[in-house]
Coordinates of C-alpha atoms and ligand atoms in Angstrom, one line a residue:
X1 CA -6.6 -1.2 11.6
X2 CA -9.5 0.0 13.6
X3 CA -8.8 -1.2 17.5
X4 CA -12.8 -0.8 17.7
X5 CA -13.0 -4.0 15.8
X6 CA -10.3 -6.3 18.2
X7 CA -12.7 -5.1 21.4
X8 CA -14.6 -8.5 20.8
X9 CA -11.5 -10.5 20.3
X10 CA -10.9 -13.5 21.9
X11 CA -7.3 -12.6 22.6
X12 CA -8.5 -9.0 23.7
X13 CA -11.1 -10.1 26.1
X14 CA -8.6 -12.6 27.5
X15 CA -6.2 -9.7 28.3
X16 CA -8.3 -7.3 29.2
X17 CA -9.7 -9.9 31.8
X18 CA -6.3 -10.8 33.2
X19 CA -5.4 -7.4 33.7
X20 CA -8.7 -6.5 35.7
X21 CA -8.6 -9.4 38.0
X22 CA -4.9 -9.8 38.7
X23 CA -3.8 -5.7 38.9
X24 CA -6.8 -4.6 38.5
X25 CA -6.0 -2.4 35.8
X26 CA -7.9 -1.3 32.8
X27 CA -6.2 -2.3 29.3
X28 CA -6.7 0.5 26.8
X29 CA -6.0 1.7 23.2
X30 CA -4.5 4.1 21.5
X31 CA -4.7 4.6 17.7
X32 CA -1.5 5.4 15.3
X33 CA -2.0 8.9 16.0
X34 CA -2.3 8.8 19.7
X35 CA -6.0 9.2 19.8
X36 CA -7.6 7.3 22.5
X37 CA -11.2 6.3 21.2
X38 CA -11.8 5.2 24.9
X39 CA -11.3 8.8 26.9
X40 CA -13.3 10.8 24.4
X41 CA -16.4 8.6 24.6
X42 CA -15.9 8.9 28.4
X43 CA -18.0 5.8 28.6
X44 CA -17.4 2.5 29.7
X45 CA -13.7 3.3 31.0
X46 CA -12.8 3.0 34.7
X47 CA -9.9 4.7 35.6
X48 CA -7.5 2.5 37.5
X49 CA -7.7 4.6 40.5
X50 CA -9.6 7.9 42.0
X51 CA -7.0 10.1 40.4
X52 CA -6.6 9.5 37.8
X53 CA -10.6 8.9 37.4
X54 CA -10.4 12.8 38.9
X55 CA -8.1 14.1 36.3
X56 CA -10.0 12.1 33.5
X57 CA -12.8 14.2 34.5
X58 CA -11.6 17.7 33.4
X59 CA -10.9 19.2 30.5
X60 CA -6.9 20.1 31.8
X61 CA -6.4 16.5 33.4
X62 CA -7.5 14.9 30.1
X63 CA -4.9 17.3 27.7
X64 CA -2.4 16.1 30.6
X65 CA -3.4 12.5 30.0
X66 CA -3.3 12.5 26.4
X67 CA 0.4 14.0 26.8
X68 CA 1.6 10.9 28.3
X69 CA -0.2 8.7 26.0
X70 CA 1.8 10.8 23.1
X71 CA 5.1 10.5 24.8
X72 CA 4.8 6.4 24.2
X73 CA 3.4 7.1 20.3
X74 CA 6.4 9.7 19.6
X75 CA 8.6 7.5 21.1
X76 CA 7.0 4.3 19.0
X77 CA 6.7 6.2 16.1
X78 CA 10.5 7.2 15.9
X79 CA 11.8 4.2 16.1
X80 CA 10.2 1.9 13.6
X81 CA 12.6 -1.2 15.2
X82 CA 11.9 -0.7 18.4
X83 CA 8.5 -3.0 19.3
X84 CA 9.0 -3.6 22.9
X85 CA 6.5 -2.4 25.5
X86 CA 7.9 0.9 27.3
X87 CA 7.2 2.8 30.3
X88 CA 6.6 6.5 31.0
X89 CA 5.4 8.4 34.1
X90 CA 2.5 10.4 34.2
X91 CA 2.3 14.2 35.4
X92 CA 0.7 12.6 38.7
X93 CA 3.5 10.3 38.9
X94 CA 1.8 7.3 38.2
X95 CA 3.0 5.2 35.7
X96 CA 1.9 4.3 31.6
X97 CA 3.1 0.8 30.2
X98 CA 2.2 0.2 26.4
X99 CA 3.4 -1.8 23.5
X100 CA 3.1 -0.7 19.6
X101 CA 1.2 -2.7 17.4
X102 CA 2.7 -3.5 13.8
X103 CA 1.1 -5.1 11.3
X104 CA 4.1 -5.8 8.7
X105 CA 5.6 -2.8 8.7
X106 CA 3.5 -0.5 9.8
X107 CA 2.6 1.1 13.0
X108 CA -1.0 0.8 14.0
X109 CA -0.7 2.1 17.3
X110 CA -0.6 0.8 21.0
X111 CA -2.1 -1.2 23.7
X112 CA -1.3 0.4 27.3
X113 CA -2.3 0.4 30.9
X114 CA -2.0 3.4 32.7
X115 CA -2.2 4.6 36.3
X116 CA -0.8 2.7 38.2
X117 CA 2.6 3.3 41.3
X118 CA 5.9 1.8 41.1
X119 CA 6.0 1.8 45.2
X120 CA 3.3 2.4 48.0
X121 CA 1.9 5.8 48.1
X122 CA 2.8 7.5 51.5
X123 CA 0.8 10.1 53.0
X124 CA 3.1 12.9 51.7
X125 CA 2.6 11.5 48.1
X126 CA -0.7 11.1 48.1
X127 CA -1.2 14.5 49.6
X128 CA 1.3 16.3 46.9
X129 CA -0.7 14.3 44.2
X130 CA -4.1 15.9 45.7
X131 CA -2.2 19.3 45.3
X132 CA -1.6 19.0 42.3
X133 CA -4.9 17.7 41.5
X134 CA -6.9 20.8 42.8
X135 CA -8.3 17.9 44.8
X136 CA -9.8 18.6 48.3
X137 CA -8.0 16.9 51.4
X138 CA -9.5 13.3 52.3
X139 CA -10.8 14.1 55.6
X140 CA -11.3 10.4 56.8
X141 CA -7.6 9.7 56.2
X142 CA -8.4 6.5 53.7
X143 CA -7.0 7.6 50.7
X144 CA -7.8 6.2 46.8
X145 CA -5.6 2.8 46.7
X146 CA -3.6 3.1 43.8
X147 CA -2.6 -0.3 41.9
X148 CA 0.9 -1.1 43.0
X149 CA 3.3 -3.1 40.4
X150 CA 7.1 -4.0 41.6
X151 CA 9.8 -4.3 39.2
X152 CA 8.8 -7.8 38.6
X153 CA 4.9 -7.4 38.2
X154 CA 5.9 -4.5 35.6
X155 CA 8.0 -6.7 33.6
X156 CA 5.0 -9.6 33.8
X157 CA 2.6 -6.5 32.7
X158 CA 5.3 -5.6 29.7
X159 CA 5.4 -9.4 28.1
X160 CA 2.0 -10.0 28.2
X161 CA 0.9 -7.0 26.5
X162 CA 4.0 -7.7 23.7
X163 CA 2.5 -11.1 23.6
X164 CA -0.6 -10.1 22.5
X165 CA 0.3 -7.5 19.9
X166 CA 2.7 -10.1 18.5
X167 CA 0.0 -12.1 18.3
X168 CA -2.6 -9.9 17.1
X169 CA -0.1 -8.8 14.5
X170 CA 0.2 -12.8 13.9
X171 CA -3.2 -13.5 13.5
X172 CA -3.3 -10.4 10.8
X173 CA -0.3 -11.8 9.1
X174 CA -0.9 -15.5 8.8
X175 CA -4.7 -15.2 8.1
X176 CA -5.2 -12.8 5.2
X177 CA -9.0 -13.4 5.8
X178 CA -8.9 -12.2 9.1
X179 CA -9.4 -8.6 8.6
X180 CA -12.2 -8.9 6.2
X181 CA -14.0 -11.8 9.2
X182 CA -13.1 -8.5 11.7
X183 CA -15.3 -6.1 10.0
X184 CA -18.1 -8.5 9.5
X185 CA -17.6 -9.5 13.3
X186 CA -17.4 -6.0 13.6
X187 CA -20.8 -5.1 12.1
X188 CA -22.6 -7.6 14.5
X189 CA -21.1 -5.9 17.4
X190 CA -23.8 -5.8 19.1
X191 CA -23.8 -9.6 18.9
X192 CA -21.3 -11.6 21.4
X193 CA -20.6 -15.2 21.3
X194 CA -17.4 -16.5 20.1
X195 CA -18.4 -20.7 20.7
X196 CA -18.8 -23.0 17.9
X197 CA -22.8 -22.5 17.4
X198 CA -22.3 -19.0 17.6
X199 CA -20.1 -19.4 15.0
X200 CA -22.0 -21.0 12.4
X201 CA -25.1 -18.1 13.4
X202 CA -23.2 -15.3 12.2
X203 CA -21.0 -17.1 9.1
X204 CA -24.7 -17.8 7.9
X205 CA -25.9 -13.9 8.9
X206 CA -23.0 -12.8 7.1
X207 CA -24.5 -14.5 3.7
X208 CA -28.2 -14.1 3.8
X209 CA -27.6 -9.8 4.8
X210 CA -26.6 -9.1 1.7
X211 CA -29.1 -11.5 0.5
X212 CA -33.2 -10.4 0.1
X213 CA -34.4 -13.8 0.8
X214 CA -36.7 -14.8 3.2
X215 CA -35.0 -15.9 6.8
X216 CA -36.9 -17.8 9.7
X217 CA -34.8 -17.2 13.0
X218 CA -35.7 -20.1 15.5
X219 CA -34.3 -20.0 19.4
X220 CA -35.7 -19.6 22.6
X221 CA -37.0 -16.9 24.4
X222 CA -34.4 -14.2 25.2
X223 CA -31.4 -15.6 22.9
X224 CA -31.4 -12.8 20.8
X225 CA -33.9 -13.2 17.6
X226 CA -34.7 -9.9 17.4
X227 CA -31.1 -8.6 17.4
X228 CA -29.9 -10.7 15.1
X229 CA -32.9 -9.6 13.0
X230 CA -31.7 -6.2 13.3
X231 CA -28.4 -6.9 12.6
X232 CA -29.4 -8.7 9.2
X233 CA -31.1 -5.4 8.4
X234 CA -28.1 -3.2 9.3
X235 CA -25.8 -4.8 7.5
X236 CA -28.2 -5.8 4.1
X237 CA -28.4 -3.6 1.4
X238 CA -31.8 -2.1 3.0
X239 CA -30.3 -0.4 5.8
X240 CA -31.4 2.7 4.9
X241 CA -34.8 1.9 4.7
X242 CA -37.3 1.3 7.8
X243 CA -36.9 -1.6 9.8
X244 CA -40.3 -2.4 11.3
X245 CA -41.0 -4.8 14.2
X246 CA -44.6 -6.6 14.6
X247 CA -45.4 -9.3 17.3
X248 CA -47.9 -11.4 15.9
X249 CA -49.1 -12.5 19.2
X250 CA -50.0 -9.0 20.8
X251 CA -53.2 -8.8 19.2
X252 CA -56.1 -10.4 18.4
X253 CA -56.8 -11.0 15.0
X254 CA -59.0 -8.2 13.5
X255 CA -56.3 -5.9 15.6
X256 CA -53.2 -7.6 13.8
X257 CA -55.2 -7.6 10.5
X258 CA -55.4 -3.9 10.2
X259 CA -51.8 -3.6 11.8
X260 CA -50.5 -5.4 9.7
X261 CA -52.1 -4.2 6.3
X262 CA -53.7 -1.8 7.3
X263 CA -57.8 -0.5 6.3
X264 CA -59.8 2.3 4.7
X265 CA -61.8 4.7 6.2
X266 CA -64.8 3.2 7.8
X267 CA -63.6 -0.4 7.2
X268 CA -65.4 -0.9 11.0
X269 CA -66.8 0.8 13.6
X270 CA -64.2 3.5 14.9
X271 CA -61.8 3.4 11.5
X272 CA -62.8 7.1 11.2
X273 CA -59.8 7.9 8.7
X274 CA -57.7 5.9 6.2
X275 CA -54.5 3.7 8.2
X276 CA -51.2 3.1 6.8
X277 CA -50.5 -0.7 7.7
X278 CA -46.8 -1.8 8.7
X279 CA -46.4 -3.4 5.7
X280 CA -46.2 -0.2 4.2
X281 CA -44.3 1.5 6.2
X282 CA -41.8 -0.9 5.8
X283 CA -41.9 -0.2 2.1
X284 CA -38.5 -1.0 0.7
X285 CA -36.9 -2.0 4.2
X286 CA -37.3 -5.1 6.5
X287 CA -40.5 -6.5 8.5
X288 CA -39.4 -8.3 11.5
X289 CA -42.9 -10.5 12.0
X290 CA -42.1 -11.8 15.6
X291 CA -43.8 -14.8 16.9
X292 CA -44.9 -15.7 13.9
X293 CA -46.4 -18.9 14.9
X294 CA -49.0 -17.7 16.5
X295 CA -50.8 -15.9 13.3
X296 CA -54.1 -17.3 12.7
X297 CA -54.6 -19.1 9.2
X298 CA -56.7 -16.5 8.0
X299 CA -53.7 -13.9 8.6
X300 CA -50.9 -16.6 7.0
X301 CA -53.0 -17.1 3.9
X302 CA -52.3 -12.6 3.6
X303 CA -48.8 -12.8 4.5
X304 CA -48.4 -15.4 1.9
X305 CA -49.7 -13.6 -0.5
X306 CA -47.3 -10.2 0.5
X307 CA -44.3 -13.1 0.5
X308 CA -45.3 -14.6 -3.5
X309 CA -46.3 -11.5 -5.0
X310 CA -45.9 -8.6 -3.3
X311 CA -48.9 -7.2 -3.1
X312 CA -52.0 -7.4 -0.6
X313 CA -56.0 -5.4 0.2
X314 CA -55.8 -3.2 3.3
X315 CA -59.0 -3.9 5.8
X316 CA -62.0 -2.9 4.0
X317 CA -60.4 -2.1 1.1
X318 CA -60.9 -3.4 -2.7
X319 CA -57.5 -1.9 -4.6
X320 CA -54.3 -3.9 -4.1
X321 CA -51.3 -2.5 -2.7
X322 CA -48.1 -3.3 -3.6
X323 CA -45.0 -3.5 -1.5
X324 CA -41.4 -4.6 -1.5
X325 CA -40.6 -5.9 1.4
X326 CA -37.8 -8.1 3.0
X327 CA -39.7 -10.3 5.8
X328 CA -37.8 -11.6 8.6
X329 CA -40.3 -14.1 10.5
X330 CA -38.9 -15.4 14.0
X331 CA -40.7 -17.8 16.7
X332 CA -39.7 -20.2 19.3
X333 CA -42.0 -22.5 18.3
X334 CA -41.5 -25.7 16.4
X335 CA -42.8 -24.8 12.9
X336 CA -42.3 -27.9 11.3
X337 CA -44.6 -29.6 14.4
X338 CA -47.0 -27.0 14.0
X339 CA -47.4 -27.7 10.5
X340 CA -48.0 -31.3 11.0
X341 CA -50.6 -30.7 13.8
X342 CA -52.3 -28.7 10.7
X343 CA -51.8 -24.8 12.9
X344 CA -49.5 -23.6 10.5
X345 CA -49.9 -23.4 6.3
X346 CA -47.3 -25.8 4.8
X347 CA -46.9 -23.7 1.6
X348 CA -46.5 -20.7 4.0
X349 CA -43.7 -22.6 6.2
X350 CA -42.1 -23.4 3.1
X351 CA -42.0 -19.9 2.3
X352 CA -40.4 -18.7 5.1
X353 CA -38.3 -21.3 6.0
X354 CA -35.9 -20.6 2.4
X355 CA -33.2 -19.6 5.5
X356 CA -33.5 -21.0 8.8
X357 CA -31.1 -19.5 11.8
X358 CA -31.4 -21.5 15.1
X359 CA -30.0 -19.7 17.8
X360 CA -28.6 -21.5 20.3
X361 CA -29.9 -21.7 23.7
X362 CA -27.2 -20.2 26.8
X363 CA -27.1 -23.6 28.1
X364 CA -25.2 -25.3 24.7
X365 CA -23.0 -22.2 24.0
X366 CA -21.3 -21.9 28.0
X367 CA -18.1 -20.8 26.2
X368 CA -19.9 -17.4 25.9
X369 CA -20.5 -17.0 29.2
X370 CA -17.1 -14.9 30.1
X371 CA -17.5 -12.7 27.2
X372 CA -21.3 -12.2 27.4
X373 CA -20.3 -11.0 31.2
X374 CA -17.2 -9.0 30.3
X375 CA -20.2 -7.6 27.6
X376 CA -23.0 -6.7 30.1
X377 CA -20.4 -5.2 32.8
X378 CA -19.1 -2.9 30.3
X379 CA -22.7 -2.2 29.3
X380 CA -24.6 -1.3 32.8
X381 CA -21.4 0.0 34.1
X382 CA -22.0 3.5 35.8
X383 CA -19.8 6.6 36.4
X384 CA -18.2 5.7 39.4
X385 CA -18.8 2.4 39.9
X386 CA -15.6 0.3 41.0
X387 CA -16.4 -2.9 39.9
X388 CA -14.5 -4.5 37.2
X389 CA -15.5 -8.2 37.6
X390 CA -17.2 -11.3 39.2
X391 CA -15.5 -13.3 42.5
X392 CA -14.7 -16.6 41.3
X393 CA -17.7 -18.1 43.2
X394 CA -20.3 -15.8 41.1
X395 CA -18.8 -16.6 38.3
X396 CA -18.8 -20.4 39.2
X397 CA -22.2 -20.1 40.1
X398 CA -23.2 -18.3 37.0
X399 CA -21.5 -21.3 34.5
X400 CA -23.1 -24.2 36.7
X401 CA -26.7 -22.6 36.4
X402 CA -28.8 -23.6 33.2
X403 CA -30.3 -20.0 32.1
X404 CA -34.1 -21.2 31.3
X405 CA -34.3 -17.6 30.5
X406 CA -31.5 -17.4 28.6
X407 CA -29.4 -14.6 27.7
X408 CA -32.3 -11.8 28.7
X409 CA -32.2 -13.7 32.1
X410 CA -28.2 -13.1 32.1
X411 CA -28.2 -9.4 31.0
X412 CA -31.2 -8.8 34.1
X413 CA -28.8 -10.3 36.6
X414 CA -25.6 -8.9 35.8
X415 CA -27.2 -5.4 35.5
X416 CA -28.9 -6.4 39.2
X417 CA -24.9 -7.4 40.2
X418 CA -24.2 -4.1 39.4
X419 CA -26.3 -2.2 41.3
X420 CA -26.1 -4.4 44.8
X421 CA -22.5 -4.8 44.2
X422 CA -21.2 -1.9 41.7
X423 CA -19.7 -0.5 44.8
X424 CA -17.2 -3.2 45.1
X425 CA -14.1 -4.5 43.5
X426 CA -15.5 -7.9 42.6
X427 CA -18.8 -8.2 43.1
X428 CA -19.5 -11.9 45.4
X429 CA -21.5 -14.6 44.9
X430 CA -23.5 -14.1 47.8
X431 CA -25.2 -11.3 46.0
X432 CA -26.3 -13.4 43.2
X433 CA -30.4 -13.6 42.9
X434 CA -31.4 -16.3 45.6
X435 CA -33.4 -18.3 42.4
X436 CA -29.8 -18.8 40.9
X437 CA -27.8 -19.6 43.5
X438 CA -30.5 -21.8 45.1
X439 CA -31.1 -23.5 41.8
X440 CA -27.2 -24.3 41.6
X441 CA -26.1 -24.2 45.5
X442 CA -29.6 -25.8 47.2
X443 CA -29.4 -24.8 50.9
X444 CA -27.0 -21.9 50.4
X445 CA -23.4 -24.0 51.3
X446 CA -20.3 -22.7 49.2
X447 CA -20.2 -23.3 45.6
X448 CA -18.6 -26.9 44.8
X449 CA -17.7 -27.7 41.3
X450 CA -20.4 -30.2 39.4
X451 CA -19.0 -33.0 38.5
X452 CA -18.1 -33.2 34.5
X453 CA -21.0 -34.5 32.4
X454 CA -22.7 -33.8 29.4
X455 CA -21.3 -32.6 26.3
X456 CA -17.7 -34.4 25.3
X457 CA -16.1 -30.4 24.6
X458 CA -17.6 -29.5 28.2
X459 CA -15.9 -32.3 30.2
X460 CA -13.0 -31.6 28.6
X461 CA -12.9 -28.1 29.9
X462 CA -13.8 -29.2 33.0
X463 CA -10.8 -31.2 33.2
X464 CA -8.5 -29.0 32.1
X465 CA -9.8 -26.1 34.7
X466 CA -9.5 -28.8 37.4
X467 CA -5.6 -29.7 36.0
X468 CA -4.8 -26.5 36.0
X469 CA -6.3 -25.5 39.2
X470 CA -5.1 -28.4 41.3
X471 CA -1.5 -27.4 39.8
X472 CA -1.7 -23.6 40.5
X473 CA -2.1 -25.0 43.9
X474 CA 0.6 -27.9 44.3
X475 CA 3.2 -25.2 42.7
X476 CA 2.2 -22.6 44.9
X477 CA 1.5 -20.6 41.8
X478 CA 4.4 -21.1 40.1
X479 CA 2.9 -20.3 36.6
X480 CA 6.3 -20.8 34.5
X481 CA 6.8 -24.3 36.5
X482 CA 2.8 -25.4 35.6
X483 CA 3.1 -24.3 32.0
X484 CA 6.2 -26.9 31.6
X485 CA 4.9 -29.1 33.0
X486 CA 1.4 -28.5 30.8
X487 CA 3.3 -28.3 27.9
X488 CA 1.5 -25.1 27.0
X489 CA 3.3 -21.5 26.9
X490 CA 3.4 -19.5 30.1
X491 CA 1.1 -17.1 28.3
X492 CA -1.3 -19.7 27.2
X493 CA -1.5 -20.9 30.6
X494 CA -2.3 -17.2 31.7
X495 CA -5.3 -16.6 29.6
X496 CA -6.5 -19.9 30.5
X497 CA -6.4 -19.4 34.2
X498 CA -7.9 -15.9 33.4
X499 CA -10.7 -17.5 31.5
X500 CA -11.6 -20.2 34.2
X501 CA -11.7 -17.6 36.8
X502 CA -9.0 -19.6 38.9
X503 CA -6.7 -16.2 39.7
X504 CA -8.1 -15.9 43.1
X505 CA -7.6 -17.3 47.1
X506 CA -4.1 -18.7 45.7
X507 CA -0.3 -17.7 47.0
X508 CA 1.3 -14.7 45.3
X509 CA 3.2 -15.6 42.1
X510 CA 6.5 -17.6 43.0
X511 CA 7.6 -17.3 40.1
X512 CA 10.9 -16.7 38.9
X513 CA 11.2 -14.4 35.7
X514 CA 14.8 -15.5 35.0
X515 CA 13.7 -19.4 35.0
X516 CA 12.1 -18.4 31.4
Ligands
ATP601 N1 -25.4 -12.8 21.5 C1 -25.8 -11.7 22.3 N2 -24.9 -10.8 22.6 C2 -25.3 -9.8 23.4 N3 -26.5 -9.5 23.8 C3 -27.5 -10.4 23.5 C4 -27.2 -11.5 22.7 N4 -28.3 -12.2 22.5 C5 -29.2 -11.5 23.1 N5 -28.8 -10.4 23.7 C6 -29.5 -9.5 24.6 O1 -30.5 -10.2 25.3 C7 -31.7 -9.6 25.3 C8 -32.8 -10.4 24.6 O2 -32.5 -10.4 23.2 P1 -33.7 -10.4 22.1 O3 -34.8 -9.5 22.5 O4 -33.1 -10.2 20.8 O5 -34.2 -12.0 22.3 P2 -35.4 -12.7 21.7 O6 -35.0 -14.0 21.2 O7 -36.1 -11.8 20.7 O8 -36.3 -12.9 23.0 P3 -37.9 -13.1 23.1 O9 -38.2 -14.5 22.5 O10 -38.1 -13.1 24.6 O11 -38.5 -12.0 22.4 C9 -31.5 -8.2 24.6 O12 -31.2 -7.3 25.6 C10 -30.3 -8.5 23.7 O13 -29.6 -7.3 23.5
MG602 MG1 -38.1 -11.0 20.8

């Protein structure tokens, strides 16, 4: 079981998410021989806290590290009964949760959180753990905070990561497919939506890769044609062959034309040598023809030609060439209208439209929304940047706006958030671009829920983020009390409250383990 695959997990994001908001802690995984994928990329981790990001930073610290990560898997490994989570403390004192994952009987390795104090650092400690450290003395006196977890917060920390490797292990158990739908999620990687229309795009990528037909992708500017384009080739049995991209709008004809196909030496004033076109180059691979609406008929009647029969006449030239090449054509125009307005070859449209993928806009796919951000902070995030979410207002703000520029327009903002904000914990609303927060908060007042409307599955989260909300509140956080009264498991209730961003501004956690 590769833990690379489960980072896109619904269940994975969930936790991972809880963790960062409520202690903010980093969830991270170690494979069944103690590796940990995470520490020797280097890249998109965040150390819980300034020591431990210190020690992660050299050579010594790491092998220390990795020692306390391998006291969990010896200890998980010897006892092939024992799956609950356990604790160990680090060399600096800090302290390592994790909990093995099985699937049937065998170990896989663990989830765990690391770095993080059992009590308050005093000065003393903090000091002694600079010591030990090699780390100079903090001359303003504000030293690192370090993520603080009571008996009770640790024993909340312990279930829910033994929730989730019971129920990853579940979810490998019960669904014999799922493994086999992991590695083709897994190969569009790249590719994050996990809502219903997202869905249906990659069970349909997953057919036509291995496929050589023709595939039209229709969507929007900035919903990702081109990367699901790519991810068609990479995953199709031309992936070793060149994947070429052309924008049929960037030229003007003649320009395209010889682009395109190519010409022969003195074909036109300036053609001084003999040019390879692209479709050549793409000999054997994939020709991404972007914008392919906007070809002029003279140019469609050629690419016909390429698409029947394989063969076309560079510029100038009198000798066919002949290619084999798999044509992915994308546009966000309406084909079908195009043809009837008589801009577009009907035989050609046919042609290309054997598979058709529609991508859905941002706006009809809001489930995404959390994961595409969890996405894009892991992407942008820097060395040394703290921030390891969104303020519940952003993130309000963020689902209420309607993303004309899609998910381009997201990427750009969140990788803005990070640079104004990258400094901070959560980054705030207040640093969102003024277009977005004007367009959802005219006259810059404080963020107000919209009233449901819309689509039926929409309302209905709406409601349910307002029930659960309004009882967070009225039980003074009592999560055990609200999921009883929900009728859903405390855990549920958890990764729901994690997902609507409502873990904020409310009363510590009354709850009472024992009442479980
Ligand atoms: N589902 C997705 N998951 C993660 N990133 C995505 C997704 N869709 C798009 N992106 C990112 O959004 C940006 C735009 O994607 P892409 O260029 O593929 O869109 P496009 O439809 O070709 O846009 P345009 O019509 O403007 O050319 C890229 O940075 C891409 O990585
Ligand atoms: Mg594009």
């Amino acid at each position: 079981m590769d833990f690379e695959k489960h980072q896109n997990l619904h269940t994975i994001v969930m936790l991972r998410d809880v963790i960062r908001k409520w202690w903010r802690l980093e969830l991270t995984f170690a494979d069944k021989h103690g590796g940990v994928q995470d520490w020797q990329r280097a890249e998109g981790v965040a150390p819980p806290n300034d020591f431990c990001r210190h020690s992660l930073s050299s050579k010594e610290g790491l092998r220390r590290c990795g020692q306390s990560v391998r006291v969990l898997h010896e200890k998980f490994k010897a006892s092939k009964t024992h799956r609950r989570a356990l604790f160990h403390d680090c060399h600096l004192n800090f302290c390592i949760v994790g909990a093995p994952l099985y699937i049937g009987q065998d170990y896989e390795g663990f989830l765990f959180v690391e770095g993080f104090a059992r009590q308050p650092l005093g000065p003393s400690d903090a000091e002694a753990t600079r010591a030990r450290l090699g780390m100079p003395p903090e001359r303003t006196g504000a030293e690192p905070r370090v993520p603080v977890l009571d008996a009770s917060e640790q024993s909340k920390l312990a279930d829910l990561l033994e929730f989730v490797v019971n129920e990853l292990a579940r979810q490998e158990q019960t669904l014999p497919s799922l493994s086999s739908e992991l590695s083709d999620r897994f190969r569009f990687e790249q590719i994050i939506g996990r809502s219903g229309p997202m869905m249906e795009v990659f069970r349909l990528m997953e057919k036509v890769a291995h496929s050589d037909s023709t595939v039209l992708i229709n969507g929007e500017s900035g919903t990702g044609k081109e990367l699901v384009a790519r991810a068609i080739h990479h995953n199709g049995p031309r992936q070793d062959k060149p994947f070429v991209v052309q924008n049929c709008s960037a030229f003007n004809d003649n320009l395209l034309e010889s682009a395109l196909f190519g010409h022969t030496r003195g074909a036109f004033t300036g053609a001084l040598r003999e040019k390879k076109g692209l479709f050549e180059v793409a000999d054997g691979g994939t020709f991404f023809l972007d914008e392919v609406g906007d070809m002029s008929p003279a140019l469609q009647v050629k690419l016909l030609r390429v698409l029947q029969e394989g063969t076309f006449l560079p510029v100038g030239g009198t000798q066919l060439k002949e290619v084999d090449v798999r044509v992915i054509a994308a546009t966000h125009k309406d084909l079908g209208e195009l043809v009837k307005r008589g801009e577009f070859r009907e035989d050609l449209f046919y042609r290309i439209n054997v598979i058709r993928l529609q991508l859905p806009p941002l706006r009809e796919r809001r489930d995404d929304l959390p994961v595409l951000i969890d996405h894009f902070l892991r992407k942008h995030h820097r060395p040394g940047q703290q921030a390891r979410g969104l303020a519940p207002d952003a993130l309000g703000i963020l689902g209420a706006y309607t993303w004309p520029g899609n998910i381009r327009e997201l990427e750009n903002e969140i990788e803005r958030l990070l640079v104004l904000g990258g400094d901070q914990d959560t980054i705030p609303g207040d640093l969102l671009s003024s277009r977005i927060r004007d367009a959802v908060v005219p006259g810059g007042g404080p963020f107000v829920a919209p009233r449901a409307h819309g689509k039926l599955h929409e309302a209905v989260e709406a409601l349910e983020r307002e029930m659960i909300h309004q009882g967070l509140v009225r039980t003074r956080n009592n999560k055990s009390r609200l999921a009883r009264e929900l009728g859903i498991s405390r855990s549920n209730l958890i990764l729901k409250i994690a997902r609507y961003g409502l873990n904020k501004g409310l009363p510590d956690d009354l709850d009472d383990p024992d009442e479980e």
